[in-house]
Coordinates of C-alpha atoms in Angstrom, one line a residue:
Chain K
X1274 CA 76.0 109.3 113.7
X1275 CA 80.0 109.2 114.1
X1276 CA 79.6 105.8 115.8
X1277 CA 82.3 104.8 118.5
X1278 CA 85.2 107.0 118.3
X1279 CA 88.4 106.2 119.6
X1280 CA 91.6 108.6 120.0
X1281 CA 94.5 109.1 119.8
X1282 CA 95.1 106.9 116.8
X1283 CA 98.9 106.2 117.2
X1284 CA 100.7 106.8 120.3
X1285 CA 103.8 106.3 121.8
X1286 CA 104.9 105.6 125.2
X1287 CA 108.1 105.3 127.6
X1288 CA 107.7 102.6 129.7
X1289 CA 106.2 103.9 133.2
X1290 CA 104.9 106.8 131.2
X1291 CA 101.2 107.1 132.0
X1292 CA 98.1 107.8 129.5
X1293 CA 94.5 107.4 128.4
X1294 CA 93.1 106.0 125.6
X1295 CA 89.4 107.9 124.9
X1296 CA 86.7 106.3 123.8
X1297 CA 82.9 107.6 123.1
X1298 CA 80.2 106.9 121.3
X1299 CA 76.7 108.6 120.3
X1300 CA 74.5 105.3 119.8
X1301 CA 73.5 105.8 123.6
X1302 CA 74.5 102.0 123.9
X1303 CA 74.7 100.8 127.5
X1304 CA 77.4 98.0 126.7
X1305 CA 81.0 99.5 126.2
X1306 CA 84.2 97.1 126.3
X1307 CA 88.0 97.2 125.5
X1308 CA 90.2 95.0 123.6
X1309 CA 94.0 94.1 122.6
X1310 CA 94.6 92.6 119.0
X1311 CA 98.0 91.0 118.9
X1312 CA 99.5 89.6 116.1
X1313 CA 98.6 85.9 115.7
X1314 CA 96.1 85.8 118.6
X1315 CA 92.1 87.3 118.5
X1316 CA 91.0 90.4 120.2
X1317 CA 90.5 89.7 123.5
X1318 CA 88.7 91.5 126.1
X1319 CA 90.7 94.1 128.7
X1320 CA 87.3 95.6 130.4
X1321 CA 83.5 96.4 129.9
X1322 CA 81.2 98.4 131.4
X1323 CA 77.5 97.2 131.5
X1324 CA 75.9 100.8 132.2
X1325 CA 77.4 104.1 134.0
X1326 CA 78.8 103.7 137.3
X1327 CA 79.2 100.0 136.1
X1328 CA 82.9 98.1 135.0
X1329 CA 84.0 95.0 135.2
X1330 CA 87.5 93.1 134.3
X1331 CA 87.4 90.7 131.4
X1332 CA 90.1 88.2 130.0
X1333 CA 93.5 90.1 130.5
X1334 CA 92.9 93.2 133.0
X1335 CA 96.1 93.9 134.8
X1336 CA 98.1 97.2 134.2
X1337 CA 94.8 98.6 133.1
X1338 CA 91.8 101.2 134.5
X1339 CA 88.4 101.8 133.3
X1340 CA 85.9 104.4 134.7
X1341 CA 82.4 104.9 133.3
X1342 CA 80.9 108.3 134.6
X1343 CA 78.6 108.3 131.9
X1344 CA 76.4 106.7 128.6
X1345 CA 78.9 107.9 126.3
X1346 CA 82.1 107.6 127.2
X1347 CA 84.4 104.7 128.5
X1348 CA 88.4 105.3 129.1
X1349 CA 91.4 103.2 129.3
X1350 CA 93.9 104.2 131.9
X1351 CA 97.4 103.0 131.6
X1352 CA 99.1 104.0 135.2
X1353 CA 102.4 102.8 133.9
X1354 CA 103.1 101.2 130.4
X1355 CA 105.4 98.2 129.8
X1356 CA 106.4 97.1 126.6
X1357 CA 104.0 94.1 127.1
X1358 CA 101.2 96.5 126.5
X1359 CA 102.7 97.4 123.2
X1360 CA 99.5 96.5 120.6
X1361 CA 96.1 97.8 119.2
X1362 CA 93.1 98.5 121.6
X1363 CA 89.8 98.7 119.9
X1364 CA 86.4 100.5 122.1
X1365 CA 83.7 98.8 121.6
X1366 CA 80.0 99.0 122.3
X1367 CA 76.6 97.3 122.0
X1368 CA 72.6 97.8 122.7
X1369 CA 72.3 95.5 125.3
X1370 CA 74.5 91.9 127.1
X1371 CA 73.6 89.7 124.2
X1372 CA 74.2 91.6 121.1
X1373 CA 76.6 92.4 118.1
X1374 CA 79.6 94.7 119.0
X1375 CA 80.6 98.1 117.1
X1376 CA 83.6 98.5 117.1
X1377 CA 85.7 102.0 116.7
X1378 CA 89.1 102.2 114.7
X1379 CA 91.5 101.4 117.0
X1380 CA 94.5 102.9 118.6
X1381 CA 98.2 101.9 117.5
X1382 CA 100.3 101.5 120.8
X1383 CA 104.0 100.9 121.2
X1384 CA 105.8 101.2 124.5
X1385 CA 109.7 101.5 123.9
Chain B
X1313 CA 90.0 81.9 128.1
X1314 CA 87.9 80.4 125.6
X1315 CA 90.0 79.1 122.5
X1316 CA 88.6 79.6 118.8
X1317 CA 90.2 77.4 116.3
X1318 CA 89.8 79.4 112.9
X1319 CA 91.1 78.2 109.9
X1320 CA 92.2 78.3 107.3
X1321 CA 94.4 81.2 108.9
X1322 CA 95.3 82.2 105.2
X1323 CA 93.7 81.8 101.8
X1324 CA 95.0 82.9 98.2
X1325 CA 92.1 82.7 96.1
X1326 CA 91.6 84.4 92.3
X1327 CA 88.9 86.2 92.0
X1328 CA 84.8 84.7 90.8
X1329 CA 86.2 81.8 93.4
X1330 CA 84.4 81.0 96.3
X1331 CA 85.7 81.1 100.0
X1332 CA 84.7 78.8 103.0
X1333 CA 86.2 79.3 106.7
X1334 CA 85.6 77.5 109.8
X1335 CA 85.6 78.3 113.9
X1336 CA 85.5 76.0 115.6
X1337 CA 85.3 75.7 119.5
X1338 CA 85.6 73.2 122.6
X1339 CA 82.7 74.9 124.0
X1340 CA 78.8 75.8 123.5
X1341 CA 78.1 79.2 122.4
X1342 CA 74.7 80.5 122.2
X1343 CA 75.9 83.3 119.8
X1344 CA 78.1 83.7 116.6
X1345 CA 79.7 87.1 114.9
X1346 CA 81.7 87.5 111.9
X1347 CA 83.4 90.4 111.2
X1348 CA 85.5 91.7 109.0
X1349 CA 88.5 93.8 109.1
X1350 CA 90.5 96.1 106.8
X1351 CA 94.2 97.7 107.4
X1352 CA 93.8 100.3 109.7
X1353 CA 90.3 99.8 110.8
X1354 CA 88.1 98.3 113.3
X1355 CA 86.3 94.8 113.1
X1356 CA 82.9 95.5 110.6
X1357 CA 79.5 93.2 111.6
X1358 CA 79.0 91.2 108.6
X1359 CA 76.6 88.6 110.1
X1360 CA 75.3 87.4 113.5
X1361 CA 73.6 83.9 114.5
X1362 CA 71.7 83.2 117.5
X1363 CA 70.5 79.7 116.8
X1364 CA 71.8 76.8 116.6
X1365 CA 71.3 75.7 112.8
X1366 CA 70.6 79.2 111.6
X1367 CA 71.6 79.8 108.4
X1368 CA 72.0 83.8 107.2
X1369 CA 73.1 85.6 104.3
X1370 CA 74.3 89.2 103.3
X1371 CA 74.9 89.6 99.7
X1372 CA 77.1 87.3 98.8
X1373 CA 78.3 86.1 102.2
X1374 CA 76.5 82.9 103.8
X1375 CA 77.0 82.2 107.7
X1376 CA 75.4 79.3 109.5
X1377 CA 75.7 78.3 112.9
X1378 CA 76.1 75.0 113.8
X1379 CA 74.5 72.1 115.0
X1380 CA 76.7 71.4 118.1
X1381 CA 77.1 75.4 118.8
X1382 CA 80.4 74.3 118.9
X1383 CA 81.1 75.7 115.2
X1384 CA 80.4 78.5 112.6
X1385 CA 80.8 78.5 109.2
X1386 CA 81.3 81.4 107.0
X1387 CA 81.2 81.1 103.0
X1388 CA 81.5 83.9 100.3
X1389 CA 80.7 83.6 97.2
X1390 CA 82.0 85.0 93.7
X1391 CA 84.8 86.6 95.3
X1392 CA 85.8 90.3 94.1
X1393 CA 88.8 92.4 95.3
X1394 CA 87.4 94.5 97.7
X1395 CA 86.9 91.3 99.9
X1396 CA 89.9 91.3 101.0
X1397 CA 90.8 91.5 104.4
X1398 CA 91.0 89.7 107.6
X1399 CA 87.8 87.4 108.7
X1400 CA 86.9 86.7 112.2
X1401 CA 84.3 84.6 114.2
X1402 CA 83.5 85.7 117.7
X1403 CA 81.4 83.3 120.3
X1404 CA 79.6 84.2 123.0
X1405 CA 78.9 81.8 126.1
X1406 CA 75.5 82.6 127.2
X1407 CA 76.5 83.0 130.9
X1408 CA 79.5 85.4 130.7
X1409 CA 77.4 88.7 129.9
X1410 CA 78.6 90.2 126.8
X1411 CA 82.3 88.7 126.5
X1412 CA 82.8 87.8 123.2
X1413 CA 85.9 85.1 122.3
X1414 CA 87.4 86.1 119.1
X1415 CA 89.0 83.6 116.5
X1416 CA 92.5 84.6 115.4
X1417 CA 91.6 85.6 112.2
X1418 CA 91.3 84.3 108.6
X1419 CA 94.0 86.5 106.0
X1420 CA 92.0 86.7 102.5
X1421 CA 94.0 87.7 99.6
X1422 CA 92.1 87.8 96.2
X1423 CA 94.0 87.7 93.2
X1424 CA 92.1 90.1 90.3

């Protein structure tokens, strides 16, 4: 199993520029979430999904989308990029609500 | 958000010593991660706690969740260089689903 697959790995953005992060994984998990890791401060959570058909915001949503169409996968939209969205997102997913996260390898961001 | 105290936020240690890091929180959580995390990488599971007084090991790594819930403790033992890397506790409050509140990290440098 590849796990939870993230990509690109390193991108770099415009600010107003628009892209998606991808994330997928093959553990058929129902839980998948998004974080930001900035320097000095822990991950913390963008958006999670619950099932397909299913998000939700978490701790720091704004200037980010999340669809869920199916098991596998789980994007992150950015509509328009500031530099405050310069940092690392890491996908994440679990079996169930109360359980350990898997995390994939992150993807570098910088918005210029 | 929650706040995660984790400290110490660096150690210098040589190696065959052993390490012990703290999280601490204002709040109750019914669940405690650590994870592990190396340049480049996502967080790695090392060891999750669901009880309040649990005490778990992986090889040489010894977690226990505290009495309160409002801590976790995280101890390694016999230190070698490949345990270097960056250490963090995540808590989970039982009634927020799966958000998990990440410490900001522990820096582990280990001196051959």
């Amino acid at each position: 199993n590849a796990g939870v697959t993230q990509t690109p790995k390193f991108q770099v953005l415009k600010t107003g520029q628009s892209m998606t992060l991808q994330c997928a994984q093959d553990m058929n998990h129902e839980y998948m979430s998004w974080y930001r890791q900035d320097p000095g401060m822990g991950l913390r959570l963008i958006h999670y999904s619950v099932g397909a058909g299913i998000t939700d915001q978490g701790e720091v949503p704004n200037g980010y989308n999340v669809s869920r169409s199916t098991t596998e996968d789980f994007p992150l939209r950015l509509l328009s990029a500031a530099p405050s969205q310069t940092s690392v997102y890491f996908c994440a997913s679990s079996p169930g609500l109360i359980e350990k996260l898997f995390f994939g390898s992150g993807t570098q961001l910088s918005v210029l | 958000g929650q706040q995660l105290n984790q400290s110490p936020q660096s150690m210098f240690i040589q190696e065959g010593e052993d390490v012990s890091m703290n999280c601490t929180s204002s709040s109750i959580f019914n669940t405690w991660l650590w994870y592990k995390q190396e340049p480049g990488e996502g967080p790695v599971l090392l060891i999750a706690l669901y009880k309040a007084g649990e005490l778990t090991s992986n090889g040489r790594l010894t977690a226990q969740f505290g009495i309160t819930r409002k801590d976790s403790f995280l101890n390694i033992s016999a230190s070698i260089p490949s345990d270097v890397g960056i250490y963090f506790c995540a808590g989970q409050l039982g009634n927020t689903g799966n958000q998990f509140y990440f410490g900001t990290g522990t820096s582990l440098t280990v001196i051959p």
